[in-house]
PDB file of C-alpha atoms in Angstrom:
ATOM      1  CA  UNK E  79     120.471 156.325  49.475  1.00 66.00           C
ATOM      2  CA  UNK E  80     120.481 154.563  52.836  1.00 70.00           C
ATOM      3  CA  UNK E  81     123.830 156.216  53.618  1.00 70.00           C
ATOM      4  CA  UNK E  82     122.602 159.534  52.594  1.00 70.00           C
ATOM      5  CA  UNK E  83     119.890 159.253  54.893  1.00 70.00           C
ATOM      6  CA  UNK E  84     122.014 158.255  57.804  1.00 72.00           C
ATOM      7  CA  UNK E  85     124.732 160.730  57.286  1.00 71.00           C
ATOM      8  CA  UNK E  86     122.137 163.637  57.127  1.00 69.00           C
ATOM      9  CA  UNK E  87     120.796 162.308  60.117  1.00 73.00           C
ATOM     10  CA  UNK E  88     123.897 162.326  62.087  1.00 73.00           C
ATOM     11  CA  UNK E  89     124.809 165.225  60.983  1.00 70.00           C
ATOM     12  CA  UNK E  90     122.369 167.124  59.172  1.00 68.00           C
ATOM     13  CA  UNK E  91     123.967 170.468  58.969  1.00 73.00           C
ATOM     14  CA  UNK E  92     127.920 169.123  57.987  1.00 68.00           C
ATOM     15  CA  UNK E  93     129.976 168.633  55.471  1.00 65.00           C
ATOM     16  CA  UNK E  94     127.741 168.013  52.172  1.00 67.00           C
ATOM     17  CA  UNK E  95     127.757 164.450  50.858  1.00 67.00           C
ATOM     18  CA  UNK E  96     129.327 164.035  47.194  1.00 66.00           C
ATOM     19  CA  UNK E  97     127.070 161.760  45.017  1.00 64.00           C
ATOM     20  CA  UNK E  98     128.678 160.188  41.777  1.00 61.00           C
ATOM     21  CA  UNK E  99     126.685 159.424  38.679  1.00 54.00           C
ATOM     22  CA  UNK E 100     124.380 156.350  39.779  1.00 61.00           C
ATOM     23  CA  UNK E 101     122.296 158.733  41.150  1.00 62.00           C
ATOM     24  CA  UNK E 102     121.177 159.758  37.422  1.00 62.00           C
ATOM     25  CA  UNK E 103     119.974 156.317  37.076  1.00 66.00           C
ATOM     26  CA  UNK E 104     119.298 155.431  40.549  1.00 77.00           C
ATOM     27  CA  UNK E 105     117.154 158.573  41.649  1.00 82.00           C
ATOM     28  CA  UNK E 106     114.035 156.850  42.039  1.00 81.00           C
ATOM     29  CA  UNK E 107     115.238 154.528  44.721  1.00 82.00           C
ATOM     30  CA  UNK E 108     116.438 157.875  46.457  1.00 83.00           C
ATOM     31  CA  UNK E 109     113.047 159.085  46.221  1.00 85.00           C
ATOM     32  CA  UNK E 110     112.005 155.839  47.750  1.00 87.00           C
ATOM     33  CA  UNK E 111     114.315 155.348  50.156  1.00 85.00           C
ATOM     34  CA  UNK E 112     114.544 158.625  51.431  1.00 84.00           C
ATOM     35  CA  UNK E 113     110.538 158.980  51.290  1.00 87.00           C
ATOM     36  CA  UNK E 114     111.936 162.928  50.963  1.00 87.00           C
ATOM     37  CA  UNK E 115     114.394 164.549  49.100  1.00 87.00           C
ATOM     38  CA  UNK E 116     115.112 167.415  50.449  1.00 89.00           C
ATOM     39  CA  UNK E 117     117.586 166.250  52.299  1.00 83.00           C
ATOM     40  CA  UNK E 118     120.095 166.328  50.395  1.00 85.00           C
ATOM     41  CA  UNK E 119     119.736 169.474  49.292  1.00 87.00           C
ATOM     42  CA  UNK E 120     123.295 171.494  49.574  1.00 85.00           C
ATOM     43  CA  UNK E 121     125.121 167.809  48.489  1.00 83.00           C
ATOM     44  CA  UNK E 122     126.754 168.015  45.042  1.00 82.00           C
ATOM     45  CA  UNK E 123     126.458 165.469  42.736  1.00 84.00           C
ATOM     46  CA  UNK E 124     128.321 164.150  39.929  1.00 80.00           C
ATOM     47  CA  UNK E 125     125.868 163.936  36.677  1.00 80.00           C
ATOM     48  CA  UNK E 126     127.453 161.817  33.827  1.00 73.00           C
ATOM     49  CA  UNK E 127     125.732 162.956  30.251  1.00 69.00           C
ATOM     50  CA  UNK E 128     124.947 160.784  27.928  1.00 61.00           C
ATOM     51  CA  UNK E 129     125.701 161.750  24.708  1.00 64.00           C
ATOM     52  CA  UNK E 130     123.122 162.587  22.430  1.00 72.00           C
ATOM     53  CA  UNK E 131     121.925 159.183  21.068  1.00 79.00           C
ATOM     54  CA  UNK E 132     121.614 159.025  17.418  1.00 81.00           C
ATOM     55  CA  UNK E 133     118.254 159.667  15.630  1.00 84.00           C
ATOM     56  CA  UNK E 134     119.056 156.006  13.931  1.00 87.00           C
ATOM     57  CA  UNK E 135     119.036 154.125  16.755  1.00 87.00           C
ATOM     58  CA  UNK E 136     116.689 155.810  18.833  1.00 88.00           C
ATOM     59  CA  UNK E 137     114.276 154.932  15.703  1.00 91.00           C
ATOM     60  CA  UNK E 138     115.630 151.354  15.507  1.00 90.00           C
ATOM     61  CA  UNK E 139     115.332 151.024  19.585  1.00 90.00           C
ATOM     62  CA  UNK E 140     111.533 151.767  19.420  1.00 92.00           C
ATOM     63  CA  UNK E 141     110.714 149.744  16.282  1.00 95.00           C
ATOM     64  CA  UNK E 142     112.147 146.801  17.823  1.00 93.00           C
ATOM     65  CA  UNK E 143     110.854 147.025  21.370  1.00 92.00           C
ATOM     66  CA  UNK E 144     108.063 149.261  21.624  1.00 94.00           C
ATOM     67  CA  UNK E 145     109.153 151.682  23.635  1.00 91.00           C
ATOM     68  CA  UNK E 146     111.954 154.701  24.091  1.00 88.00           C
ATOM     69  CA  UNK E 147     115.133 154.462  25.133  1.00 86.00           C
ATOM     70  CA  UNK E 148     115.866 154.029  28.629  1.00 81.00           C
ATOM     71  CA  UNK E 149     118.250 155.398  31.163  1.00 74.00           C
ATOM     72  CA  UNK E 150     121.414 153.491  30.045  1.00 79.00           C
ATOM     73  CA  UNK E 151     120.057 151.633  26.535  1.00 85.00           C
ATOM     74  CA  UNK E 152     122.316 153.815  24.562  1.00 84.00           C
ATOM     75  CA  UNK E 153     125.720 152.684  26.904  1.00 82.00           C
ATOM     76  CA  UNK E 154     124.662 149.087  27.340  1.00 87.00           C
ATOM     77  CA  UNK E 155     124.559 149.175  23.325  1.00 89.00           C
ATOM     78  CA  UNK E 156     127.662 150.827  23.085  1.00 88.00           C
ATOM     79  CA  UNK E 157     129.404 148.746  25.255  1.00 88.00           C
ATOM     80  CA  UNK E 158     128.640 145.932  23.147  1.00 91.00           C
ATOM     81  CA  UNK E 159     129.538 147.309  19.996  1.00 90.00           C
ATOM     82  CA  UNK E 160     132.802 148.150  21.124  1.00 91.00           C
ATOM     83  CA  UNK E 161     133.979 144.841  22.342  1.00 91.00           C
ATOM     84  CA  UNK E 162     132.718 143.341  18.949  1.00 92.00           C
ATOM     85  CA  UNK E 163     134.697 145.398  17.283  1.00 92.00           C
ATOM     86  CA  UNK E 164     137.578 145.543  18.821  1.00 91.00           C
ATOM     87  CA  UNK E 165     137.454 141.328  19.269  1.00 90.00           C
ATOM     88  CA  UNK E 166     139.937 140.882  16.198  1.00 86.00           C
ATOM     89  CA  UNK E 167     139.670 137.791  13.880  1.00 87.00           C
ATOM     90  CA  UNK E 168     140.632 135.655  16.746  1.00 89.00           C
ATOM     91  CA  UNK E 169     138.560 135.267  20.353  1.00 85.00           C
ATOM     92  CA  UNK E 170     140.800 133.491  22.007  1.00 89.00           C
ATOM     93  CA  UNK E 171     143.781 135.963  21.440  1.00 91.00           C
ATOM     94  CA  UNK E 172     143.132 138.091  24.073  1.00 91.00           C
ATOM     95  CA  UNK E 173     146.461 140.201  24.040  1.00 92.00           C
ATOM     96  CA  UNK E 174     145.043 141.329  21.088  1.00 92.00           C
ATOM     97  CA  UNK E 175     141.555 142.074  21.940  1.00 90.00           C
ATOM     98  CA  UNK E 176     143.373 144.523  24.903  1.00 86.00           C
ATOM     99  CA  UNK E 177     145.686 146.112  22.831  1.00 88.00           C
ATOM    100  CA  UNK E 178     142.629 147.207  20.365  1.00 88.00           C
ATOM    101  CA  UNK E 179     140.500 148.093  23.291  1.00 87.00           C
ATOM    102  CA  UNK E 180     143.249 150.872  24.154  1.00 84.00           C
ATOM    103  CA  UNK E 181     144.237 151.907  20.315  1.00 86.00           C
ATOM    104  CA  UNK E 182     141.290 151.735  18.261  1.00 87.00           C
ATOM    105  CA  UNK E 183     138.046 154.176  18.643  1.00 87.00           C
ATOM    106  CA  UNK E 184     134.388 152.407  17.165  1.00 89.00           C
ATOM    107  CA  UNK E 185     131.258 155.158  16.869  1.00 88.00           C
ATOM    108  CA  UNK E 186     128.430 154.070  18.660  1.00 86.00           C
ATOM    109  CA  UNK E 187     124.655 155.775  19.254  1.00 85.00           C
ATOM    110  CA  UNK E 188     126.151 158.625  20.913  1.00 77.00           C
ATOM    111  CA  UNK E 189     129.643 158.986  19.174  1.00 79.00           C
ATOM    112  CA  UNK E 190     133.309 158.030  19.235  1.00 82.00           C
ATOM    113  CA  UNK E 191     134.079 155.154  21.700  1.00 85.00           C
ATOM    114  CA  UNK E 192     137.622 155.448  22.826  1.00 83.00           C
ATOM    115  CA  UNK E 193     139.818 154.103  25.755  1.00 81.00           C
ATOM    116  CA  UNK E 194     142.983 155.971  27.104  1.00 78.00           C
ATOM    117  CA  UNK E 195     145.732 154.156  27.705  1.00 74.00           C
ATOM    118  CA  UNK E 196     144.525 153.080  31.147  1.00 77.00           C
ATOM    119  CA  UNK E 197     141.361 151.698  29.863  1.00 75.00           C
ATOM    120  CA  UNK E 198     139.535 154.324  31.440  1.00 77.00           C
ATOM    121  CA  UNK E 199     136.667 156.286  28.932  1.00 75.00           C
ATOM    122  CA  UNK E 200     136.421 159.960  30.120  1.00 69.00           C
ATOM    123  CA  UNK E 201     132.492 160.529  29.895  1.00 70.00           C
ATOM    124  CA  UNK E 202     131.801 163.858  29.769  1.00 70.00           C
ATOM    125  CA  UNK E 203     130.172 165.225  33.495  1.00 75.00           C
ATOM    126  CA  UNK E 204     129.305 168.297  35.419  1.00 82.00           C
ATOM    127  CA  UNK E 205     129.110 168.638  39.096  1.00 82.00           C
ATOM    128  CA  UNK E 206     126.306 170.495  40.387  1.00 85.00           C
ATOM    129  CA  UNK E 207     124.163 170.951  43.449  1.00 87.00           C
ATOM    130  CA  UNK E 208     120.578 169.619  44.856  1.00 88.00           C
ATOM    131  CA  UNK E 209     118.701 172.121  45.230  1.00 93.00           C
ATOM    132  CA  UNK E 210     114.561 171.816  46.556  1.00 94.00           C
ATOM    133  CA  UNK E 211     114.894 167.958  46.660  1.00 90.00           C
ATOM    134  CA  UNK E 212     116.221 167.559  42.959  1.00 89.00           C
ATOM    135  CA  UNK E 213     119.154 166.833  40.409  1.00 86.00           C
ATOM    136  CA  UNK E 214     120.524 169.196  38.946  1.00 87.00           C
ATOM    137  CA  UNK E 215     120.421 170.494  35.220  1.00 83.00           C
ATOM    138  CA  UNK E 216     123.117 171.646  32.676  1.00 77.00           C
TER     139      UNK E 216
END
């Protein structure tokens, strides 16, 4: 956010700034940072979507804490159950932890987990424009 405000601020009517995904999370401390919004209106932005959580775990999430879901509960519980199920029978063999990290696919709350071969998982995105001080929607 601090570099968006500078960068408009040099330059306010240039090249629009590209935002990545952190913004979906992060678009408070814009807000705060920035004190206003608008602008960055013109920029695109990156928006990663979360997949639909499932209706299980959204119920088991609320029971447990209290609360709803937040921004990012759903991936930071994914992320776990995908390393513990890709471990193997053996921790300390980690060859074989990597090798099922890039075969094997483990559902999570919002679907199939899988790695391509460069360890990379393809989330699905859209890029899309502020417009009147706000992200984007599908």
């Amino acid at each position: 956010a601090v570099v968006a405000r500078e960068v408009n601020a040099l330059n306010p009517n240039g090249m629009p700034l590209l935002f990545d995904g952190s913004t979906n999370t992060g678009w408070a401390e814009y807000k705060k940072i920035l004190g206003d919004t608008q602008i960055l209106n013109g920029d695109a932005v990156v928006i990663l979507e979360q997949a639909e959580v499932d209706g299980e775990f959204v119920m088991a999430y609320k029971a447990k804490f209290n609360e709803d879901i937040g921004v990012g509960s759903a991936w930071g519980y994914d992320g776990l159950t995908f390393l513990l199920n890709t471990m193997g029978d053996d921790v300390a063999d980690h060859k074989a932890w990597t090798k099922n990290m890039k075969t094997k696919s483990v559902t999570g709350s919002g679907g199939v987990i899988k790695f391509d071969e460069a360890g990379v998982r393809l989330p699905k995105y859209f890029i899309g424009t502020i417009a009147g001080g706000a992200l984007p929607t599908k």
